[in-house]
CSV table of C-alpha atoms in Angstrom, one decimal:
chain,number,residue,atom,x,y,z
A,1,ALA,CA,7.5,6.6,14.6
A,2,GLN,CA,4.5,4.8,13.3
A,3,SER,CA,3.9,1.1,12.9
A,4,VAL,CA,1.3,-1.6,12.7
A,5,THR,CA,1.1,-5.2,13.8
A,6,GLN,CA,-1.1,-7.6,12.5
A,7,LEU,CA,-1.7,-10.1,15.3
A,8,ASP,CA,-2.4,-13.2,12.8
A,9,SER,CA,-0.3,-14.1,10.0
A,10,HIS,CA,-3.1,-16.7,8.8
A,11,VAL,CA,-6.9,-16.8,9.6
A,12,SER,CA,-9.1,-19.7,8.3
A,13,VAL,CA,-12.9,-19.5,8.6
A,14,SER,CA,-16.0,-21.4,6.9
A,15,GLU,CA,-18.2,-19.8,4.4
A,16,GLY,CA,-20.9,-18.1,6.1
A,17,THR,CA,-19.0,-17.5,9.6
A,18,PRO,CA,-17.9,-14.3,10.8
A,19,VAL,CA,-14.4,-12.8,10.0
A,20,LEU,CA,-12.2,-11.1,12.3
A,21,LEU,CA,-8.7,-9.7,11.2
A,22,ARG,CA,-6.7,-8.1,14.3
A,23,CYS,CA,-4.6,-4.9,14.0
A,24,ASN,CA,-2.8,-2.7,16.6
A,25,TYR,CA,-1.3,0.5,15.6
A,26,SER,CA,1.4,2.8,17.3
A,27,SER,CA,1.5,6.4,16.2
A,28,SER,CA,2.9,9.5,17.8
A,29,TYR,CA,0.4,11.6,15.9
A,30,SER,CA,-3.2,11.4,15.0
A,31,PRO,CA,-3.4,8.5,12.8
A,32,SER,CA,-5.2,7.7,9.6
A,33,LEU,CA,-5.8,4.0,9.5
A,34,PHE,CA,-6.5,1.9,6.3
A,35,TRP,CA,-7.3,-1.7,5.3
A,36,TYR,CA,-6.5,-2.9,1.9
A,37,VAL,CA,-6.9,-6.3,0.3
A,38,GLN,CA,-4.6,-8.0,-2.3
A,39,HIS,CA,-6.1,-10.8,-4.4
A,40,PRO,CA,-3.6,-13.2,-6.0
A,41,ASN,CA,-2.1,-11.3,-9.2
A,42,LYS,CA,-4.1,-8.3,-8.5
A,43,GLY,CA,-3.4,-4.7,-7.1
A,44,LEU,CA,-4.0,-3.5,-3.8
A,45,GLN,CA,-7.8,-2.3,-3.2
A,46,LEU,CA,-8.9,-0.1,-0.5
A,47,LEU,CA,-11.5,-1.8,1.6
A,48,LEU,CA,-12.1,1.3,4.4
A,49,LYS,CA,-10.4,4.1,5.9
A,50,TYR,CA,-10.5,5.9,9.2
A,51,THR,CA,-9.6,9.5,9.2
A,52,SER,CA,-10.7,10.8,12.5
A,53,ALA,CA,-14.5,11.0,11.9
A,54,ALA,CA,-16.9,8.2,13.0
A,55,THR,CA,-14.9,5.5,14.9
A,56,LEU,CA,-17.0,2.7,13.3
A,57,VAL,CA,-16.1,2.6,9.5
A,58,LYS,CA,-18.0,0.9,6.9
A,59,GLY,CA,-16.2,-0.3,3.8
A,60,ILE,CA,-16.6,-2.4,0.7
A,61,ASN,CA,-18.1,-5.9,0.3
A,62,GLY,CA,-19.7,-5.9,3.7
A,63,PHE,CA,-16.4,-5.0,5.8
A,64,GLU,CA,-16.3,-2.9,8.6
A,65,ALA,CA,-13.7,-1.8,11.2
A,66,GLU,CA,-13.8,0.0,14.5
A,67,PHE,CA,-11.0,2.6,15.6
A,68,LYS,CA,-10.4,2.0,19.5
A,69,LYS,CA,-7.8,4.7,20.4
A,70,SER,CA,-7.8,3.1,24.4
A,71,GLU,CA,-7.0,-0.3,22.8
A,72,THR,CA,-4.7,1.3,19.8
A,73,SER,CA,-6.7,-1.2,17.7
A,74,PHE,CA,-8.4,-1.2,14.3
A,75,HIS,CA,-9.7,-4.8,13.7
A,76,LEU,CA,-11.5,-5.8,10.4
A,77,THR,CA,-14.7,-7.6,10.8
A,78,LYS,CA,-17.4,-9.3,8.2
A,79,PRO,CA,-20.6,-11.0,9.5
A,80,SER,CA,-20.6,-13.8,7.1
A,81,ALA,CA,-17.5,-14.8,5.1
A,82,HIS,CA,-17.7,-15.4,1.1
A,83,MET,CA,-15.3,-17.7,-0.8
A,84,SER,CA,-14.4,-14.5,-2.9
A,85,ASP,CA,-13.2,-12.9,0.4
A,86,ALA,CA,-10.2,-15.3,0.4
A,87,ALA,CA,-7.0,-12.8,0.1
A,88,GLU,CA,-4.2,-11.2,1.7
A,89,TYR,CA,-5.3,-8.1,4.1
A,90,PHE,CA,-3.1,-5.4,4.9
A,91,CYS,CA,-3.7,-3.0,7.9
A,92,VAL,CA,-2.0,0.6,7.2
A,93,VAL,CA,-1.1,3.5,9.2
A,94,THR,CA,-0.3,7.0,8.1
A,95,HIS,CA,-0.1,10.6,9.5
A,96,ASN,CA,-3.0,12.5,9.2
A,97,GLN,CA,-1.1,15.0,7.0
A,98,ALA,CA,-0.2,15.6,3.5
A,99,GLY,CA,3.1,13.9,2.1
A,100,THR,CA,3.4,11.0,4.4
A,101,ALA,CA,4.0,7.3,3.5
A,102,LEU,CA,1.8,4.4,4.2
A,103,ILE,CA,3.1,2.0,6.6
A,104,PHE,CA,1.8,-1.3,6.0
A,105,GLY,CA,1.5,-4.4,8.4
A,106,LYS,CA,2.9,-7.8,7.3
A,107,GLY,CA,-0.3,-8.9,6.4
A,108,THR,CA,-3.0,-11.4,7.3
A,109,THR,CA,-3.9,-14.4,4.7
A,110,LEU,CA,-7.6,-15.3,4.9
A,111,SER,CA,-8.7,-18.5,3.8
A,112,VAL,CA,-12.4,-19.4,3.5
A,113,SER,CA,-13.4,-22.9,3.1
A,114,SER,CA,-16.9,-24.3,1.9
B,1,ASP,CA,-11.3,6.5,-16.2
B,2,ALA,CA,-8.3,4.7,-16.1
B,3,GLY,CA,-6.6,3.9,-13.0
B,4,VAL,CA,-3.1,3.8,-12.0
B,5,THR,CA,-1.0,1.9,-14.9
B,6,GLN,CA,2.5,0.7,-14.7
B,7,SER,CA,5.0,-0.7,-17.0
B,8,PRO,CA,6.2,-3.2,-17.7
B,9,THR,CA,4.2,-6.0,-16.0
B,10,HIS,CA,7.4,-8.2,-15.7
B,11,LEU,CA,11.0,-7.9,-16.0
B,12,ILE,CA,14.1,-10.0,-15.7
B,13,LYS,CA,17.6,-8.5,-15.1
B,14,THR,CA,21.0,-9.6,-13.9
B,15,ARG,CA,22.9,-8.7,-11.1
B,16,GLY,CA,24.9,-5.2,-11.7
B,17,GLN,CA,22.4,-4.1,-14.4
B,18,GLN,CA,19.9,-1.0,-14.2
B,19,VAL,CA,16.4,-0.9,-14.6
B,20,THR,CA,13.6,1.8,-14.9
B,21,LEU,CA,10.1,1.1,-14.1
B,22,ARG,CA,7.3,3.7,-15.0
B,23,CYS,CA,3.9,4.7,-13.6
B,24,SER,CA,1.2,6.9,-14.8
B,25,PRO,CA,-1.2,8.1,-12.1
B,26,LYS,CA,-4.9,8.1,-11.7
B,27,SER,CA,-6.5,11.0,-13.7
B,28,GLY,CA,-6.5,14.2,-11.7
B,29,HIS,CA,-3.8,13.0,-9.2
B,30,ASP,CA,-0.7,14.8,-8.5
B,31,THR,CA,1.2,12.8,-6.0
B,32,VAL,CA,3.0,9.5,-6.8
B,33,SER,CA,4.3,7.1,-4.2
B,34,TRP,CA,6.6,4.0,-5.1
B,35,TYR,CA,6.6,0.7,-2.7
B,36,GLN,CA,8.6,-2.5,-2.9
B,37,GLN,CA,6.6,-5.5,-2.0
B,38,ALA,CA,9.0,-8.7,-1.3
B,39,LEU,CA,7.4,-12.0,-1.6
B,40,GLY,CA,5.2,-12.7,1.5
B,41,GLN,CA,5.5,-9.4,3.0
B,42,GLY,CA,3.7,-6.0,3.3
B,43,PRO,CA,4.7,-3.2,0.7
B,44,GLN,CA,7.4,-1.0,1.9
B,45,PHE,CA,7.4,2.9,1.1
B,46,ILE,CA,10.5,4.0,-1.1
B,47,PHE,CA,9.8,7.5,-1.7
B,48,GLN,CA,7.1,9.9,-2.8
B,49,TYR,CA,6.8,12.6,-5.5
B,50,TYR,CA,5.0,15.8,-5.5
B,51,GLU,CA,5.4,18.9,-7.8
B,52,GLU,CA,8.3,16.9,-9.6
B,53,GLU,CA,10.4,17.0,-6.4
B,54,GLU,CA,11.1,13.9,-3.9
B,55,ARG,CA,9.1,15.0,-1.0
B,56,GLN,CA,9.8,11.8,1.4
B,57,ARG,CA,11.9,9.1,1.4
B,58,GLY,CA,12.0,5.6,3.1
B,59,ASN,CA,14.8,3.5,4.3
B,60,PHE,CA,16.1,2.6,0.8
B,61,PRO,CA,19.6,3.1,-0.7
B,62,ASP,CA,20.6,5.8,-3.1
B,63,ARG,CA,20.5,3.1,-5.7
B,64,PHE,CA,16.9,3.9,-5.8
B,65,SER,CA,16.2,7.1,-7.5
B,66,GLY,CA,13.2,8.3,-9.3
B,67,HIS,CA,11.6,11.3,-11.3
B,68,GLN,CA,8.3,12.9,-11.7
B,69,PHE,CA,7.3,14.5,-15.0
B,70,PRO,CA,5.2,17.6,-15.6
B,71,ASN,CA,2.3,15.5,-16.5
B,72,TYR,CA,2.4,13.6,-13.0
B,73,SER,CA,3.7,10.3,-14.3
B,74,SER,CA,6.8,9.0,-12.7
B,75,GLU,CA,9.7,6.6,-12.9
B,76,LEU,CA,11.5,4.5,-10.6
B,77,ASN,CA,15.1,3.7,-11.5
B,78,VAL,CA,17.1,1.1,-9.6
B,79,ASN,CA,21.2,1.0,-10.2
B,80,ALA,CA,23.6,-1.8,-9.5
B,81,LEU,CA,20.9,-4.4,-9.2
B,82,LEU,CA,21.1,-7.0,-6.4
B,83,LEU,CA,19.6,-10.4,-5.9
B,84,GLY,CA,17.7,-8.7,-3.3
B,85,ASP,CA,15.9,-6.3,-5.4
B,86,SER,CA,13.7,-8.8,-6.8
B,87,ALA,CA,10.2,-7.9,-5.7
B,88,LEU,CA,6.9,-6.6,-7.1
B,89,TYR,CA,7.1,-2.8,-7.3
B,90,LEU,CA,3.8,-1.0,-6.8
B,91,CYS,CA,3.1,2.7,-7.9
B,92,ALA,CA,0.4,4.4,-5.9
B,93,SER,CA,-1.2,7.9,-6.7
B,94,SER,CA,-2.9,10.3,-4.8
B,95,LEU,CA,-4.3,13.9,-4.4
B,96,ASP,CA,-2.7,16.2,-2.3
B,97,ARG,CA,-5.9,18.1,-1.2
B,98,GLY,CA,-9.8,17.7,-1.5
B,99,LEU,CA,-12.1,15.2,0.0
B,100,ASP,CA,-10.1,12.1,-1.2
B,101,TRP,CA,-6.9,13.4,0.4
B,102,GLY,CA,-4.5,10.9,1.5
B,103,GLU,CA,-6.3,7.9,-0.1
B,104,GLN,CA,-3.7,6.1,-2.4
B,105,PHE,CA,-4.6,4.1,-5.2
B,106,PHE,CA,-2.4,1.3,-6.4
B,107,GLY,CA,-1.4,0.0,-9.8
B,108,PRO,CA,-1.0,-3.6,-10.5
B,109,GLY,CA,2.8,-3.8,-10.1
B,110,THR,CA,5.7,-4.5,-11.7
B,111,ARG,CA,7.3,-8.0,-10.9
B,112,LEU,CA,11.0,-7.6,-11.2
B,113,THR,CA,13.2,-10.7,-11.0
B,114,VAL,CA,17.0,-10.3,-10.6
B,115,LEU,CA,19.2,-13.2,-11.6
């Protein structure tokens, strides 16, 4: 069985400060891991993905995540938050094989203040 | 290149009715998955279609059924609607092979309200 736990339901930062959104995963198989972002009234957008290549993954809009197998973590970071980063973020795990479903975490709401 | 499209955008039904939601995948994609996102929750997997067959199913009752057509578009049908079926229904498409394998592209969703 696979699952993800997003450790914070809500994170608040000031514009220009670093962002850290935490995610732990559980998987019996070699996992693929993703971070998706959902802005209000917009569809889910892929930020970045890990599929057993480099453990440090760079995504869009300055986000990156590091896969740490020993800690079963896949935390999302950004050096400097922007107001436009305010959104809902989902950590996602799936099997590294065809035909498997995405398993979503419950989400972390990121608020950015000026 | 059009991404994933879904119709309708909003729908209001009453308990006991039936509903059909539609999805057109991103050009070149052959796999369609459906998810239910309740308010304040992460999306939950309903089922996935590939080569016009249901390939995998999540923990949803038989009231939820689907279909995939030869052009890869898909429908989600829900019978005997319950209040708890109110949610945003998301369609995602992907390619079952190649460099983009596994990456799912999501549509904007259909907001279903059951009264």
